[in-house]
mmCIF file of C-alpha atoms in Angstrom:
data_model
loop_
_atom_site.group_PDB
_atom_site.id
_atom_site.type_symbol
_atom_site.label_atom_id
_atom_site.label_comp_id
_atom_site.label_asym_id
_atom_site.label_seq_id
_atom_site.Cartn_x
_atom_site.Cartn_y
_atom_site.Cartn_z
ATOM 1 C CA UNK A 23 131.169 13.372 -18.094
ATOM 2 C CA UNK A 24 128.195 12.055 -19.925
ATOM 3 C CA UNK A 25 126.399 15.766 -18.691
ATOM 4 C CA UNK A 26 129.071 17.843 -20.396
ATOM 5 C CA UNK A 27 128.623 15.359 -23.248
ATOM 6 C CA UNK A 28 124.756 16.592 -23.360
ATOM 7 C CA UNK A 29 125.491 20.200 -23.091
ATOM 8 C CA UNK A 30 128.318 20.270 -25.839
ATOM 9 C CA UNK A 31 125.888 18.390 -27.989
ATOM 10 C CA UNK A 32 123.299 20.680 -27.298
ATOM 11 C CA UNK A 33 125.467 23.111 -28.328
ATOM 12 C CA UNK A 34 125.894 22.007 -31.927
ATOM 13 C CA UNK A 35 121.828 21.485 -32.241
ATOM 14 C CA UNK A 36 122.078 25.491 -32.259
ATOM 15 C CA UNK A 37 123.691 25.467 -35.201
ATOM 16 C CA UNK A 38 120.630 25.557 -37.851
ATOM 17 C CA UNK A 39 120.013 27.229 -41.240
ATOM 18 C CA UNK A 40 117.679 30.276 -39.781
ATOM 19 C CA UNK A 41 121.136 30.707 -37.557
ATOM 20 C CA UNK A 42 123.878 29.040 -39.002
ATOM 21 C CA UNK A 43 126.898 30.573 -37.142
ATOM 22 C CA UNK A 44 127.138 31.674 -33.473
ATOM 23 C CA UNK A 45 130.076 33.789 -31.471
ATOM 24 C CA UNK A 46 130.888 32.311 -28.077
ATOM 25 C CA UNK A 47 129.488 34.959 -25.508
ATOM 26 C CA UNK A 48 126.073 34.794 -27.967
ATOM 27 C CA UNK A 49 125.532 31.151 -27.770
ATOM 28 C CA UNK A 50 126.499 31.399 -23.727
ATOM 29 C CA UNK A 51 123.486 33.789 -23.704
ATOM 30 C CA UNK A 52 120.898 32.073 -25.601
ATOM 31 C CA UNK A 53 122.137 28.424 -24.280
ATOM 32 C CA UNK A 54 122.588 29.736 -20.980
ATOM 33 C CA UNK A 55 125.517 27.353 -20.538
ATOM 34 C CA UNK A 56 128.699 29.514 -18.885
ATOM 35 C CA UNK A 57 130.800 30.666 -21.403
ATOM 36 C CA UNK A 58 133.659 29.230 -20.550
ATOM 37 C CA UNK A 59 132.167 26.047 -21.461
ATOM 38 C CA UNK A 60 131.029 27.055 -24.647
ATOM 39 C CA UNK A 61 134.563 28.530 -25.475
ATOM 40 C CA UNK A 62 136.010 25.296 -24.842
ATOM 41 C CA UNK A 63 133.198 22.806 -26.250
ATOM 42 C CA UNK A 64 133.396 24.796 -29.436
ATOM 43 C CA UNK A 65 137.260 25.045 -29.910
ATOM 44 C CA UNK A 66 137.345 21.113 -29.489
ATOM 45 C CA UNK A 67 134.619 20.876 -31.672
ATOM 46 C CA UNK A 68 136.509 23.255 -34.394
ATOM 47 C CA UNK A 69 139.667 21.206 -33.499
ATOM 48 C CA UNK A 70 137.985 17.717 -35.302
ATOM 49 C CA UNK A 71 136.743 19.486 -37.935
ATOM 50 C CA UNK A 72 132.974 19.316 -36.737
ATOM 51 C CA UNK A 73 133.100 23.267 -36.541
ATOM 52 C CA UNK A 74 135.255 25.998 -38.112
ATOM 53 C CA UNK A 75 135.914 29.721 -36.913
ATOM 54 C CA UNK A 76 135.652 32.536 -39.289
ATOM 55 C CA UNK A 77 138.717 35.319 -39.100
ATOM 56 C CA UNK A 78 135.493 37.427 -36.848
ATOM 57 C CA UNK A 79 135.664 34.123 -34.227
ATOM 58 C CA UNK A 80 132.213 33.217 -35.131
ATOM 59 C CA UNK A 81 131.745 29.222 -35.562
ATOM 60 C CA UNK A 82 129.804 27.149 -38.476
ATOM 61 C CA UNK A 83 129.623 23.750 -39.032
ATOM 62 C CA UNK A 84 132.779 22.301 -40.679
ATOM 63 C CA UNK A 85 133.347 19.368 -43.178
ATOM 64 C CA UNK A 86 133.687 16.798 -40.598
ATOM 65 C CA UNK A 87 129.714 17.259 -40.155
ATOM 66 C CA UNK A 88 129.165 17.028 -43.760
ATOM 67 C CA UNK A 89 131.399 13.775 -44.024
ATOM 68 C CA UNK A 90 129.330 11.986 -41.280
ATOM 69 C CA UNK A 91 125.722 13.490 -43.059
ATOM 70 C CA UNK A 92 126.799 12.006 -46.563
ATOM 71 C CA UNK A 93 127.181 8.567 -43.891
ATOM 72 C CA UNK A 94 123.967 8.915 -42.648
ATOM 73 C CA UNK A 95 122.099 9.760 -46.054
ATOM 74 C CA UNK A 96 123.736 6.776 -47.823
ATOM 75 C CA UNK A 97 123.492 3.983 -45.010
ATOM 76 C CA UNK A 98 119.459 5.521 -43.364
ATOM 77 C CA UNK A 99 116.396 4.208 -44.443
ATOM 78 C CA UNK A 100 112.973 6.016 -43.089
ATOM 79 C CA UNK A 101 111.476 2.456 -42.956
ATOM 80 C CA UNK A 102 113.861 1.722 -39.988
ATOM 81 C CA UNK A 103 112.423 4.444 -38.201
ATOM 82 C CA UNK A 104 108.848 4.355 -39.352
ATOM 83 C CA UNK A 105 107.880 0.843 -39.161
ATOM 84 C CA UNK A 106 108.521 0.069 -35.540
ATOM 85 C CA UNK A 107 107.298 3.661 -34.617
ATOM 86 C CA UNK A 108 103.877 1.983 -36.600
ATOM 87 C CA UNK A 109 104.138 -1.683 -34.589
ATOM 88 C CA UNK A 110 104.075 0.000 -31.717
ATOM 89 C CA UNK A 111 101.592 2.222 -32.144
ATOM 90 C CA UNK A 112 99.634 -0.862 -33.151
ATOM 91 C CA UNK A 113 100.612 -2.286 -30.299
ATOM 92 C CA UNK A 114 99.361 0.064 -27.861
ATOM 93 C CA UNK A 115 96.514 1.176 -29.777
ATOM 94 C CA UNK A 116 95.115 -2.668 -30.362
ATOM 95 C CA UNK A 117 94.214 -0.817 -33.876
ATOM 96 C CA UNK A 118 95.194 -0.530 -37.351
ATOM 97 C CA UNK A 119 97.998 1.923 -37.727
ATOM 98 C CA UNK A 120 98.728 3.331 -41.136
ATOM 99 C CA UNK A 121 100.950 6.065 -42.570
ATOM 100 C CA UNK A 122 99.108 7.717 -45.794
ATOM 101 C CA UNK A 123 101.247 10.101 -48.383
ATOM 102 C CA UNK A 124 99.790 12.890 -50.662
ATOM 103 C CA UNK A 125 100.162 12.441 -54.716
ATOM 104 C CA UNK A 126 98.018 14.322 -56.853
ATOM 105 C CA UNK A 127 95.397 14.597 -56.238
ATOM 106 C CA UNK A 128 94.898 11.182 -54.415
ATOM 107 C CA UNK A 129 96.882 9.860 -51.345
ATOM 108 C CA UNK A 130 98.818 6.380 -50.740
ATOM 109 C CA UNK A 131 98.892 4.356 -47.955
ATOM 110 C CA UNK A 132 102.375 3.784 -48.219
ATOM 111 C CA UNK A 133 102.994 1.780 -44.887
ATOM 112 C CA UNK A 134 100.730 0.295 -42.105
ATOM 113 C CA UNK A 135 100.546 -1.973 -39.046
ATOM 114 C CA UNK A 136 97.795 -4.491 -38.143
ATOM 115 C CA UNK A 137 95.775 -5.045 -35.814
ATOM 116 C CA UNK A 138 95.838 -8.028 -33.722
ATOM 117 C CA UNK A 139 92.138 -8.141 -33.418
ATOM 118 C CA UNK A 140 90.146 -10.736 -34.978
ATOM 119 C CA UNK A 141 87.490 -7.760 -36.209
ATOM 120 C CA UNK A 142 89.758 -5.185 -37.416
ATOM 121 C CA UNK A 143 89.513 -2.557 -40.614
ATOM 122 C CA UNK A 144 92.217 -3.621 -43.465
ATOM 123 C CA UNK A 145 94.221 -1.796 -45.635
ATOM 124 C CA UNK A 146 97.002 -2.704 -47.566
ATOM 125 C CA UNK A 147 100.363 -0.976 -48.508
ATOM 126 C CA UNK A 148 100.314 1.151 -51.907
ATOM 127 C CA UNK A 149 96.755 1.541 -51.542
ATOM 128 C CA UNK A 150 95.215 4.144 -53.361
ATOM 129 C CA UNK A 151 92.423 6.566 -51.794
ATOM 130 C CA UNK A 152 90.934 9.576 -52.570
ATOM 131 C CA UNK A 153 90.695 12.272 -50.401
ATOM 132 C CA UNK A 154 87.307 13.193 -49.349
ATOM 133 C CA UNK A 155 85.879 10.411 -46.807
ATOM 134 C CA UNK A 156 87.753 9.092 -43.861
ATOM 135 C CA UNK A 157 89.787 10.004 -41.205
ATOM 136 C CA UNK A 158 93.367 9.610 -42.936
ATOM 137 C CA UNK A 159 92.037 11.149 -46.073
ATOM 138 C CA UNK A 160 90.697 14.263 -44.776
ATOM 139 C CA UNK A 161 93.762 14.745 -41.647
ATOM 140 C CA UNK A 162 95.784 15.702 -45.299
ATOM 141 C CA UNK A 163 92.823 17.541 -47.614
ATOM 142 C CA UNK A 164 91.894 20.274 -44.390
ATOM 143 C CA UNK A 165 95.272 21.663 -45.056
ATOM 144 C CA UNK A 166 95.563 21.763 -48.926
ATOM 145 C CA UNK A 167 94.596 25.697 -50.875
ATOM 146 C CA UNK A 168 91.143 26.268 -51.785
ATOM 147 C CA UNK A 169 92.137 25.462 -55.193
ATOM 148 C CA UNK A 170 93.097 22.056 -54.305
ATOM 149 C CA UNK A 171 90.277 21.347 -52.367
ATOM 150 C CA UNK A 172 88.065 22.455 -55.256
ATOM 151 C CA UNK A 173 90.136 20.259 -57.347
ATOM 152 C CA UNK A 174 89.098 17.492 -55.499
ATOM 153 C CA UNK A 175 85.498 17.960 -55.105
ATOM 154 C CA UNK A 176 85.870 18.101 -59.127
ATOM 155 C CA UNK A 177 86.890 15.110 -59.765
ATOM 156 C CA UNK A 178 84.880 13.450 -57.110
ATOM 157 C CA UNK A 179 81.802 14.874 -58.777
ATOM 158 C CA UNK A 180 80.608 16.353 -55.398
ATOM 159 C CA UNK A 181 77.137 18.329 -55.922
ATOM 160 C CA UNK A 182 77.522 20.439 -52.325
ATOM 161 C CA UNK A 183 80.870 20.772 -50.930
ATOM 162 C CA UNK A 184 79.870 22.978 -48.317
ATOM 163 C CA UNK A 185 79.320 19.943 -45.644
ATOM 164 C CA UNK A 186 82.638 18.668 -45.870
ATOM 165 C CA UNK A 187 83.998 22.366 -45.834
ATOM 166 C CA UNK A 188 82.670 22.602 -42.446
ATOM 167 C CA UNK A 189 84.316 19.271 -41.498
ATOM 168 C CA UNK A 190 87.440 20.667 -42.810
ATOM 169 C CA UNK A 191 87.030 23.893 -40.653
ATOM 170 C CA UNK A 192 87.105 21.878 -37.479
ATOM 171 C CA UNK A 193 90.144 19.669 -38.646
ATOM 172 C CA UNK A 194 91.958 22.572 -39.111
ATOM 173 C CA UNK A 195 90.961 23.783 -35.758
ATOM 174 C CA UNK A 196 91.273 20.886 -33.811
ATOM 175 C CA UNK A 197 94.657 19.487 -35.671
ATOM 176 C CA UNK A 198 93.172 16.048 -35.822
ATOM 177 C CA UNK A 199 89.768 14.375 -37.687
ATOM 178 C CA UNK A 200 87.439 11.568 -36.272
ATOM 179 C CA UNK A 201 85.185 10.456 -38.608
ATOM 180 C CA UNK A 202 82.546 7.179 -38.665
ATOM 181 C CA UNK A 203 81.472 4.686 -41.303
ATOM 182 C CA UNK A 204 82.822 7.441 -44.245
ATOM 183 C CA UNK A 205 85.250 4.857 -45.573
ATOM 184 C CA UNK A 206 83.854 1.422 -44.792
ATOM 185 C CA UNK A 207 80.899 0.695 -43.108
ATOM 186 C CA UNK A 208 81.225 0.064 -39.648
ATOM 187 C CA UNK A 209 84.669 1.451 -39.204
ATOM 188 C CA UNK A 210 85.813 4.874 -37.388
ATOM 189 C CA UNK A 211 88.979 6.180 -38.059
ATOM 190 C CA UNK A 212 91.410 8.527 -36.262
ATOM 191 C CA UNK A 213 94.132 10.774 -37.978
ATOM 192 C CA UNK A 214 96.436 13.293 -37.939
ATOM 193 C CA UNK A 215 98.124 15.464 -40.939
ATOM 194 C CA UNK A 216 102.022 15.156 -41.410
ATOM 195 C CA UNK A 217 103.768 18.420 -42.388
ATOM 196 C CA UNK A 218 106.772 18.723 -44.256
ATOM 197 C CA UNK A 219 109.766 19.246 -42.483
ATOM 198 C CA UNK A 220 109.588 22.910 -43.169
ATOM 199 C CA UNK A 221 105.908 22.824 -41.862
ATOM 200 C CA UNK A 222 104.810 24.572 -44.755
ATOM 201 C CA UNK A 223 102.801 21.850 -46.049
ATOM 202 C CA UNK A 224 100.490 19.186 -45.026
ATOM 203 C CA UNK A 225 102.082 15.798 -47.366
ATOM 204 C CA UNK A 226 100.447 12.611 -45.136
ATOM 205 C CA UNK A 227 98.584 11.796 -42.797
ATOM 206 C CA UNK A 228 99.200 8.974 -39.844
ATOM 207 C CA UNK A 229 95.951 7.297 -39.051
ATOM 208 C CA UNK A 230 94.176 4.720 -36.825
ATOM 209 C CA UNK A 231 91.222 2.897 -37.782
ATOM 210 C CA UNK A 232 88.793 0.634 -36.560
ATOM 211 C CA UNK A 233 85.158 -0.939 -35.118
ATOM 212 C CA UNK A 234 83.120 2.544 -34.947
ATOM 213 C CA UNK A 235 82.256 0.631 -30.901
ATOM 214 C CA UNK A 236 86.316 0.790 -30.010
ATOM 215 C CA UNK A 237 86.832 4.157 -31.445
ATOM 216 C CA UNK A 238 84.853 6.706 -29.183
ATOM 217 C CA UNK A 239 83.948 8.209 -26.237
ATOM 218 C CA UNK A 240 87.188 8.030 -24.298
ATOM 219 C CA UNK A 241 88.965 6.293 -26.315
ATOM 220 C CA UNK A 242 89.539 8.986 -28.148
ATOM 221 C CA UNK A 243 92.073 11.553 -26.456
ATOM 222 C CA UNK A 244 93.866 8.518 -25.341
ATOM 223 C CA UNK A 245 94.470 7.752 -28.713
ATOM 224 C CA UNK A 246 94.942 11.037 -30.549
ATOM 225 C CA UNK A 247 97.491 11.558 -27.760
ATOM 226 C CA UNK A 248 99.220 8.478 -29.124
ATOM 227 C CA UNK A 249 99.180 9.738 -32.766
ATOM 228 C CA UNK A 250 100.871 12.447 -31.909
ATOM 229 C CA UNK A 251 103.707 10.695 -29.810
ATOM 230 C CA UNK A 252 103.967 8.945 -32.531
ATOM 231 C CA UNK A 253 103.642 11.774 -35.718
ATOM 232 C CA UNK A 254 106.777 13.175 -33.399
ATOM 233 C CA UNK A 255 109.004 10.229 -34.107
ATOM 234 C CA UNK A 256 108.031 9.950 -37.889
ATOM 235 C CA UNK A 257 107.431 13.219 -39.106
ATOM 236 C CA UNK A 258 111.142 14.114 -39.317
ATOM 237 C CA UNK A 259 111.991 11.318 -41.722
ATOM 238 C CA UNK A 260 108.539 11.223 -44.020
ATOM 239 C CA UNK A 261 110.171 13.922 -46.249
ATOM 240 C CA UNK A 262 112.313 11.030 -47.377
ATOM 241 C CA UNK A 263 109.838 8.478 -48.023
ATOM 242 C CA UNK A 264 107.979 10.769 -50.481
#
């Protein structure tokens, strides 16, 4: 029972705005569930209201869907899915774990996790940071236009840009930043950028930071690895927090 469950549930996660309506023997095809099983998952999904059938047979999602959305949007807050992704992190990191958003031309740390470590770097919530030193702060600028960038360097009052350009260049390439002692002396930090949920646009960044001595060597693809199980469970709800 509970295996049907997953495949007519499956189903509906098909249903998205680049493809917002699907005819049975399509959806059998692309799902590779037997169409029979589509026919029926989808008729007793029209026949609740959770999809609806066009006069062609094709199938949207119906009002019942929109009902249970409003539901969601009125009674979900990010924090309850961002904060203990962040403890845990913290936990399993033994590091300072904090989520950084962009605005202006400036970023926010805008929540966090500590470290239980009696040496550990400190940051607090709303903290304000600009953009060109440390990990967290350059995970978000690698991504931003040219213009942006050059925005930045501006107002920073930077006489040669072209060092942290090339910095930039390998964020981009590598999808994550490591830098040491940029921020705070003695401290390395770890981060990756946080794209909008149409992954047009870089808006965050979630970082790690620490004692320069427990951030390298090998440390460090066991814990980029853990930034990005962890960018997975936030980065859908970060749009909200913003």
């Amino acid at each position: 029972m509970l295996k049907t469950l997953d495949s007519a549930l499956a189903l509906l996660t098909r249903f998205t705005v680049q493809e917002p309506t699907w005819g049975v023997r399509e959806l059998a095809k692309a799902t590779g569930i037997h169409y029979a099983v589509v026919h029926r998952a989808l008729a007793t999904f029209a026949a609740s209201g959770f999809l609806r059938q066009d006069s062609a047979g094709r199938y949207s999602l119906g009002l019942r869907l929109f009902e249970l959305g409003q539901v969601a949007h009125r009674t979900f807050a990010p924090s309850d899915v961002v904060q203990p992704a962040l403890d845990a992190l913290a936990q399993t990191s033994g590091e300072t774990v904090f989520l950084s958003l962009l605005d202006g031309t400036d970023a926010v740390c805008t929540d966090m996790a500590q470290s239980q470590h009696q040496l550990r770097f400190s940051i607090e919530s709303g903290q304000r940071f600009a953009l060109v030193a440390g990990a967290h702060a350059k995970a978000i600028l690698a991504f931003q236009s040219d213009e942006f960038r050059a925005g930045v360097y501006q107002q920073a009052r930077l006489a040669n840009s072209a060092e942290i350009e090339d910095q930039l260049t390998k964020v981009r390439a590598d999808g994550w930043c490591h830098t040491r002692e940029e921020a705070a002396a003695t401290v390395a930090g770890l981060a990756v950028p946080l794209w909008s949920r149409d992954r047009r646009n870089v808006v965050g960044s979630l970082g790690i930071a620490g004692p320069v001595q427990r951030l390298e060597g090998e440390a460090i693809p066991r814990l980029i690895e853990a930034l990005k199980k962890t960018r997975e469970t936030i980065e859908p709800v970060v749009g909200l927090t913003s």
